[in-house]
């Protein structure tokens, strides 16, 4: 047997740009905004305490600075959440599932079906109120999910899970 290690023409590889990603449900943007609002409500405690306890004139600027920083951080967080939502999406292909996210640091995660250990569907109280679920895909060797797709309608999450579990096999072939 002769060992061969031929070079692969990079132009012949599939291009990720040609994949049509499905966007997350629009209600997930509301879920994200509510989560941000809850976080910043708790974060507001610090500036409020500083306003109450700072009496000295030398530190009076902190009464304006801390709430202003809180407001700027909150507005930036809401902006980044909205902008990032437009970029998040998932795609299902014959042999794998993809998820893209990120606005400043973009990423595309690909999980081949033949590496999937199991899938779970989860929902938090805010997601439940909006009828949304999160699909989590696990591969061997980890305690946390390797791929998490939030913002899915319940039926979509179940269909994706069923498809992935059905197509999880050693050879990764469809319908195995």
XYZ file of N, CA, C and O in Angstrom, residues 3-157:
620
model
N 1.433 5.153 0.536
C 0.858 6.275 1.281
C 0.751 7.489 0.368
O 1.699 7.854 -0.309
N -0.446 8.087 0.364
C -0.662 9.302 -0.414
C -1.244 10.373 0.511
O -2.054 10.076 1.370
N -0.818 11.575 0.271
C -1.318 12.714 1.037
C -1.438 13.905 0.082
O -0.625 14.817 0.093
N -2.466 13.829 -0.764
C -2.650 14.826 -1.817
C -3.124 16.154 -1.237
O -3.894 16.195 -0.274
N -2.694 17.211 -1.870
C -3.122 18.543 -1.468
C -4.552 18.782 -1.940
O -4.956 18.328 -3.007
N -5.307 19.495 -1.118
C -6.706 19.805 -1.436
C -6.777 21.215 -1.989
O -6.199 22.148 -1.424
N -7.510 21.351 -3.087
C -7.702 22.670 -3.698
C -8.712 23.444 -2.858
O -9.883 23.059 -2.757
N -8.275 24.524 -2.231
C -9.139 25.301 -1.340
C -10.322 25.931 -2.063
O -11.348 26.215 -1.452
N -10.202 26.148 -3.352
C -11.305 26.729 -4.128
C -12.473 25.752 -4.260
O -13.598 26.166 -4.529
N -12.204 24.457 -4.073
C -13.240 23.442 -4.223
C -14.013 23.168 -2.935
O -15.008 22.453 -2.945
N -13.556 23.734 -1.824
C -14.238 23.520 -0.544
C -15.555 24.282 -0.503
O -15.683 25.354 -1.106
N -16.551 23.752 0.226
C -17.821 24.490 0.355
C -17.594 25.821 1.075
O -16.788 25.909 2.002
N -18.286 26.835 0.638
C -18.151 28.168 1.220
C -19.278 28.412 2.220
O -20.447 28.206 1.908
N -18.910 28.869 3.421
C -19.900 29.125 4.475
C -20.837 30.259 4.069
O -21.973 30.325 4.512
N -20.372 31.136 3.202
C -21.187 32.267 2.774
C -22.409 31.821 1.977
O -23.376 32.563 1.849
N -22.372 30.609 1.427
C -23.490 30.132 0.625
C -24.588 29.487 1.466
O -25.644 29.166 0.943
N -24.338 29.309 2.748
C -25.321 28.690 3.628
C -26.410 29.699 3.980
O -26.127 30.846 4.317
N -27.660 29.281 3.869
C -28.792 30.126 4.255
C -29.115 29.874 5.723
O -29.580 28.787 6.079
N -28.855 30.862 6.547
C -29.116 30.749 7.976
C -30.548 31.183 8.279
O -31.022 32.172 7.729
N -31.204 30.430 9.181
C -32.528 30.808 9.672
C -32.319 31.743 10.857
O -31.532 31.442 11.757
N -33.034 32.844 10.872
C -32.909 33.787 11.977
C -33.696 33.290 13.178
O -34.644 32.504 13.040
N -33.330 33.758 14.359
C -34.052 33.393 15.577
C -35.409 34.090 15.577
O -35.602 35.098 14.895
N -36.330 33.564 16.352
C -37.665 34.146 16.454
C -37.568 35.570 16.990
O -36.781 35.856 17.895
N -38.358 36.464 16.439
C -38.306 37.881 16.828
C -38.622 38.099 18.305
O -38.152 39.055 18.907
N -39.399 37.219 18.891
C -39.721 37.349 20.314
C -38.480 37.182 21.179
O -38.447 37.674 22.311
N -37.437 36.516 20.641
C -36.217 36.348 21.421
C -35.525 37.682 21.678
O -34.858 37.845 22.692
N -35.703 38.637 20.799
C -35.131 39.963 21.038
C -35.770 40.587 22.277
O -35.076 41.193 23.096
N -37.074 40.404 22.444
C -37.750 40.896 23.650
C -37.214 40.191 24.895
O -37.001 40.825 25.927
N -37.005 38.886 24.795
C -36.458 38.118 25.912
C -35.080 38.667 26.291
O -34.773 38.850 27.475
N -34.262 38.957 25.296
C -32.920 39.496 25.543
C -32.991 40.870 26.195
O -32.235 41.171 27.127
N -33.893 41.719 25.705
C -34.052 43.056 26.292
C -34.529 42.975 27.744
O -34.061 43.725 28.598
N -35.446 42.063 28.023
C -35.933 41.903 29.396
C -34.797 41.419 30.299
O -34.636 41.906 31.423
N -33.998 40.478 29.815
C -32.844 40.013 30.586
C -31.868 41.146 30.867
O -31.358 41.282 31.984
N -31.613 41.987 29.864
C -30.750 43.157 30.064
C -31.347 44.105 31.096
O -30.635 44.634 31.953
N -32.645 44.346 30.991
C -33.306 45.276 31.914
C -33.195 44.775 33.359
O -32.934 45.564 34.271
N -33.384 43.491 33.562
C -33.267 42.921 34.911
C -31.837 43.073 35.429
O -31.625 43.488 36.569
N -30.858 42.788 34.584
C -29.461 42.921 34.982
C -29.147 44.374 35.365
O -28.547 44.643 36.410
N -29.566 45.312 34.539
C -29.242 46.709 34.810
C -30.060 47.280 35.964
O -29.630 48.231 36.616
N -31.216 46.699 36.248
C -31.963 47.115 37.440
C -31.168 46.772 38.698
O -31.075 47.588 39.624
N -30.576 45.576 38.727
C -29.729 45.206 39.867
C -28.451 46.045 39.906
O -27.977 46.426 40.971
N -27.913 46.336 38.732
C -26.696 47.131 38.661
C -26.937 48.584 39.088
O -26.016 49.260 39.516
N -28.164 49.026 39.017
C -28.516 50.392 39.407
C -28.349 50.623 40.905
O -28.195 51.758 41.351
N -28.335 49.569 41.673
C -28.203 49.688 43.128
C -26.930 50.446 43.500
O -26.945 51.301 44.377
N -25.822 50.156 42.812
C -24.551 50.823 43.103
C -24.619 52.338 42.942
O -24.304 53.091 43.871
N -25.036 52.848 41.779
C -25.149 54.302 41.625
C -26.144 54.941 42.597
O -25.911 56.048 43.095
N -27.240 54.242 42.907
C -28.207 54.808 43.845
C -27.620 54.930 45.242
O -27.813 55.942 45.926
N -26.886 53.921 45.662
C -26.238 53.976 46.976
C -25.209 55.103 47.006
O -25.111 55.841 47.985
N -24.460 55.257 45.914
C -23.451 56.320 45.885
C -24.089 57.700 45.981
O -23.540 58.600 46.611
N -25.255 57.883 45.381
C -25.944 59.174 45.452
C -26.356 59.473 46.893
O -26.252 60.599 47.367
N -26.793 58.444 47.598
C -27.266 58.625 48.971
C -26.115 58.863 49.954
O -26.211 59.724 50.829
N -25.019 58.113 49.811
C -23.973 58.190 50.845
C -22.891 59.237 50.568
O -22.142 59.575 51.466
N -22.792 59.731 49.344
C -21.749 60.727 49.049
C -22.271 62.111 49.428
O -23.181 62.638 48.795
N -21.667 62.678 50.467
C -22.085 64.001 50.938
C -21.021 65.063 50.692
O -21.336 66.231 50.548
N -19.788 64.653 50.658
C -18.716 65.633 50.556
C -18.709 66.290 49.175
O -18.884 65.632 48.151
N -18.503 67.571 49.151
C -18.514 68.336 47.912
C -17.418 67.873 46.953
O -17.588 67.925 45.737
N -16.284 67.407 47.520
C -15.172 66.964 46.686
C -15.549 65.750 45.833
O -14.974 65.543 44.769
N -16.507 64.956 46.289
C -16.915 63.763 45.555
C -18.300 63.916 44.912
O -18.886 62.940 44.467
N -18.785 65.129 44.853
C -20.114 65.379 44.299
C -20.197 64.974 42.820
O -21.260 64.577 42.339
N -19.065 65.058 42.108
C -19.073 64.676 40.692
C -19.442 63.207 40.508
O -19.968 62.812 39.473
N -19.197 62.373 41.544
C -19.558 60.962 41.450
C -21.072 60.764 41.395
O -21.549 59.787 40.831
N -21.819 61.715 41.973
C -23.283 61.628 41.921
C -23.789 61.750 40.489
O -24.867 61.264 40.172
N -23.011 62.388 39.650
C -23.376 62.510 38.239
C -22.664 61.447 37.408
O -23.252 60.843 36.514
N -21.395 61.205 37.729
C -20.580 60.286 36.945
C -21.100 58.848 36.991
O -21.264 58.211 35.945
N -21.367 58.321 38.171
C -21.787 56.915 38.283
C -23.117 56.636 37.594
O -23.218 55.683 36.808
N -24.163 57.453 37.827
C -25.404 57.207 37.079
C -25.231 57.398 35.571
O -25.839 56.672 34.771
N -24.375 58.332 35.174
C -24.136 58.548 33.741
C -23.448 57.343 33.116
O -23.808 56.910 32.009
N -22.459 56.795 33.812
C -21.787 55.593 33.321
C -22.758 54.419 33.242
O -22.729 53.640 32.277
N -23.605 54.304 34.253
C -24.616 53.237 34.248
C -25.518 53.378 33.022
O -25.780 52.406 32.314
N -25.979 54.600 32.754
C -26.866 54.841 31.620
C -26.174 54.543 30.295
O -26.751 53.896 29.419
N -24.943 54.985 30.134
C -24.202 54.720 28.891
C -23.978 53.227 28.682
O -24.146 52.713 27.570
N -23.606 52.541 29.757
C -23.395 51.099 29.670
C -24.695 50.376 29.310
O -24.705 49.459 28.486
N -25.789 50.795 29.901
C -27.077 50.183 29.612
C -27.478 50.423 28.154
O -27.897 49.495 27.447
N -27.340 51.656 27.671
C -27.694 51.967 26.287
C -26.820 51.183 25.307
O -27.318 50.656 24.304
N -25.524 51.083 25.601
C -24.628 50.301 24.750
C -25.041 48.835 24.751
O -25.057 48.186 23.701
N -25.380 48.303 25.903
C -25.787 46.907 26.003
C -27.054 46.636 25.197
O -27.149 45.631 24.485
N -28.027 47.537 25.276
C -29.256 47.364 24.508
C -28.974 47.478 23.010
O -29.538 46.736 22.209
N -28.089 48.395 22.633
C -27.750 48.542 21.217
C -27.061 47.289 20.698
O -27.401 46.785 19.632
N -26.087 46.784 21.458
C -25.329 45.612 21.020
C -26.232 44.378 20.972
O -26.069 43.510 20.114
N -27.202 44.304 21.867
C -28.154 43.186 21.858
C -28.987 43.215 20.585
O -29.171 42.188 19.929
N -29.505 44.391 20.234
C -30.316 44.517 19.015
C -29.521 44.256 17.756
O -29.977 43.562 16.837
N -28.324 44.807 17.693
C -27.481 44.612 16.509
C -27.030 43.159 16.388
O -27.006 42.598 15.285
N -26.694 42.534 17.505
C -26.253 41.143 17.487
C -27.371 40.181 17.128
O -27.134 39.140 16.512
N -28.593 40.530 17.504
C -29.741 39.667 17.207
C -29.891 39.462 15.703
O -30.213 38.366 15.251
N -29.642 40.495 14.931
C -29.808 40.423 13.475
C -28.811 39.473 12.826
O -29.030 39.011 11.714
N -27.717 39.191 13.517
C -26.679 38.332 12.956
C -26.787 36.883 13.402
O -26.176 36.003 12.802
N -27.539 36.625 14.466
C -27.641 35.260 14.991
C -28.531 34.421 14.081
O -29.557 34.889 13.594
N -28.118 33.175 13.886
C -28.929 32.283 13.074
C -28.376 30.871 13.108
O -27.263 30.625 13.586
N -29.153 29.941 12.596
C -28.757 28.540 12.558
C -29.063 27.964 11.183
O -29.906 28.491 10.444
N -28.345 26.918 10.848
C -28.568 26.224 9.580
C -28.421 24.734 9.815
O -27.574 24.295 10.597
N -29.230 23.986 9.138
C -29.210 22.534 9.231
C -28.799 22.007 7.864
O -29.387 22.387 6.843
N -27.759 21.183 7.852
C -27.307 20.587 6.599
C -27.393 19.070 6.717
O -27.804 18.558 7.760
N -27.026 18.372 5.669
C -27.129 16.908 5.656
C -26.391 16.253 6.812
O -26.883 15.306 7.405
N -25.208 16.746 7.123
C -24.358 16.058 8.083
C -23.991 16.890 9.309
O -23.250 16.432 10.164
N -24.509 18.123 9.413
C -24.140 18.954 10.557
C -25.160 20.065 10.790
O -26.071 20.259 9.998
N -24.983 20.737 11.912
C -25.796 21.897 12.257
C -24.828 23.039 12.557
O -23.763 22.826 13.145
N -25.192 24.246 12.127
C -24.349 25.416 12.310
C -25.104 26.479 13.090
O -26.334 26.585 12.979
N -24.363 27.273 13.857
C -24.932 28.416 14.574
C -23.938 29.561 14.486
O -22.754 29.391 14.772
N -24.424 30.717 14.054
C -23.547 31.889 13.979
C -24.041 32.937 14.965
O -25.241 33.066 15.229
N -23.091 33.700 15.486
C -23.426 34.756 16.442
C -22.268 35.734 16.507
O -21.206 35.507 15.935
N -22.499 36.810 17.235
C -21.451 37.780 17.489
C -21.557 39.012 16.625
O -21.947 38.937 15.464
N -21.239 40.137 17.234
C -21.203 41.379 16.478
C -19.782 41.917 16.437
O -19.268 42.249 15.385
N -19.124 41.961 17.572
C -17.728 42.381 17.606
C -16.814 41.200 17.290
O -15.861 41.315 16.533
N -17.092 40.072 17.905
C -16.345 38.841 17.680
C -17.305 37.819 17.099
O -18.048 37.169 17.835
N -17.309 37.672 15.811
C -18.237 36.769 15.142
C -17.715 35.344 15.163
O -16.511 35.111 15.093
N -18.651 34.413 15.263
C -18.262 33.005 15.245
C -19.340 32.176 14.559
O -20.516 32.535 14.572
N -18.904 31.091 13.954
C -19.806 30.089 13.392
C -19.372 28.760 13.993
O -18.230 28.339 13.817
N -20.280 28.127 14.723
C -20.006 26.827 15.336
C -20.680 25.751 14.502
O -21.859 25.876 14.166
N -19.939 24.714 14.184
C -20.458 23.596 13.399
C -20.298 22.320 14.202
O -19.215 22.024 14.704
N -21.390 21.579 14.337
C -21.358 20.297 15.034
C -21.799 19.212 14.050
O -22.949 19.187 13.618
N -20.879 18.301 13.678
C -21.277 17.173 12.825
C -22.175 16.217 13.612
O -21.950 15.991 14.803
N -23.167 15.675 12.944
C -24.105 14.777 13.630
C -23.417 13.558 14.210
O -23.839 13.039 15.242
N -22.343 13.074 13.558
C -21.687 11.867 14.076
C -20.888 12.139 15.353
O -20.344 11.222 15.938
N -20.822 13.393 15.812
C -20.152 13.734 17.069
C -21.152 14.039 18.189
O -20.765 14.258 19.322
N -22.428 14.051 17.873
C -23.452 14.421 18.856
C -23.664 13.281 19.842
O -23.860 12.131 19.460
N -23.615 13.640 21.121
C -23.885 12.678 22.187
C -25.379 12.690 22.525
O -26.007 11.648 22.585
N -25.918 13.878 22.772
C -27.352 14.014 23.018
C -27.765 15.479 22.863
O -26.933 16.363 22.753
N -29.080 15.706 22.846
C -29.657 17.043 22.718
C -30.651 17.263 23.847
O -31.277 16.311 24.321
N -30.803 18.516 24.249
C -31.805 18.893 25.248
C -32.531 20.142 24.789
O -31.953 20.968 24.082
N -33.756 20.265 25.233
C -34.519 21.488 25.009
C -34.777 22.092 26.370
O -35.303 21.426 27.266
N -34.385 23.349 26.531
C -34.549 24.037 27.805
C -35.320 25.328 27.600
O -35.376 25.858 26.491
N -35.879 25.814 28.715
C -36.558 27.110 28.673
C -36.514 27.736 30.062
O -36.608 27.053 31.068
N -36.313 29.031 30.082
C -36.368 29.781 31.330
C -37.746 30.408 31.471
O -38.575 30.318 30.563
N -38.005 31.060 32.589
C -39.340 31.625 32.807
C -39.710 32.715 31.803
O -40.866 32.792 31.365
N -38.757 33.533 31.410
C -39.069 34.592 30.438
C -39.280 33.974 29.067
O -40.214 34.345 28.347
N -38.435 33.010 28.705
C -38.620 32.309 27.434
C -39.981 31.607 27.395
O -40.677 31.655 26.385
N -40.337 30.965 28.496
C -41.614 30.251 28.562
C -42.781 31.202 28.321
O -43.732 30.865 27.611
N -42.709 32.408 28.882
C -43.768 33.399 28.701
C -43.955 33.735 27.221
O -45.081 33.955 26.768
N -42.867 33.757 26.458
C -42.930 34.091 25.038
C -43.034 32.845 24.144
O -43.021 32.960 22.919
N -43.108 31.665 24.747
C -43.237 30.428 23.976
C -41.963 30.012 23.265
O -42.023 29.377 22.216
N -40.816 30.373 23.833
C -39.533 30.060 23.205
C -38.770 28.994 23.981
O -39.001 28.802 25.167
N -37.854 28.355 23.288
C -37.032 27.319 23.892
C -35.601 27.470 23.379
O -35.349 28.151 22.398
N -34.674 26.795 24.067
C -33.275 26.753 23.668
C -32.896 25.305 23.403
O -33.123 24.440 24.242
N -32.330 25.045 22.227
C -31.845 23.715 21.882
C -30.371 23.655 22.231
O -29.591 24.501 21.799
N -29.995 22.670 23.042
C -28.600 22.492 23.418
C -28.120 21.155 22.872
O -28.761 20.122 23.078
N -26.984 21.202 22.181
C -26.403 20.019 21.556
C -25.083 19.717 22.261
O -24.233 20.598 22.409
N -24.926 18.473 22.693
C -23.742 18.037 23.433
C -22.957 17.042 22.588
O -23.540 16.174 21.936
N -21.628 17.172 22.649
C -20.766 16.160 22.053
C -20.029 15.456 23.191
O -20.081 15.898 24.336
N -19.354 14.394 22.865
C -18.670 13.609 23.889
C -17.563 14.425 24.562
O -16.928 15.260 23.946
N -17.385 14.186 25.857
C -16.255 14.751 26.566
C -16.494 16.054 27.291
O -15.573 16.628 27.824
N -17.721 16.527 27.344
C -17.949 17.785 28.036
C -19.192 17.747 28.897
O -20.094 16.957 28.666
N -19.205 18.593 29.913
C -20.375 18.664 30.786
C -21.353 19.737 30.330
O -22.513 19.710 30.685
N -20.862 20.720 29.579
C -21.746 21.776 29.098
C -22.004 21.570 27.612
O -21.297 20.829 26.934
N -23.029 22.243 27.119
C -23.374 22.068 25.707
C -22.298 22.677 24.824
O -21.670 23.667 25.166
N -22.103 22.058 23.676
C -21.140 22.556 22.702
C -21.798 23.537 21.746
O -21.124 24.331 21.099
N -23.115 23.464 21.644
C -23.872 24.352 20.773
C -25.197 24.646 21.447
O -25.898 23.735 21.874
N -25.524 25.907 21.548
C -26.769 26.325 22.178
C -27.465 27.300 21.244
O -26.904 28.343 20.903
N -28.675 26.944 20.813
C -29.438 27.797 19.912
C -30.665 28.299 20.666
O -31.636 27.565 20.865
N -30.648 29.561 21.102
C -31.800 30.118 21.822
C -32.831 30.668 20.836
O -32.583 30.727 19.628
N -33.959 31.078 21.371
C -34.941 31.796 20.565
C -35.652 30.967 19.528
O -35.978 31.461 18.449
N -35.927 29.698 19.839
C -36.653 28.829 18.919
C -38.076 28.618 19.425
O -38.288 28.458 20.625
N -39.023 28.616 18.537
C -40.387 28.227 18.906
C -40.345 26.765 19.337
O -39.492 25.991 18.880
N -41.264 26.381 20.205
C -41.265 25.025 20.757
C -41.290 23.941 19.703
O -40.540 22.967 19.785
N -42.131 24.087 18.673
C -42.223 23.065 17.633
C -40.951 23.009 16.792
O -40.493 21.935 16.420
N -40.349 24.151 16.534
C -39.094 24.180 15.770
C -37.979 23.504 16.551
O -37.216 22.706 15.996
N -37.877 23.808 17.844
C -36.847 23.186 18.684
C -37.020 21.676 18.705
O -36.039 20.925 18.592
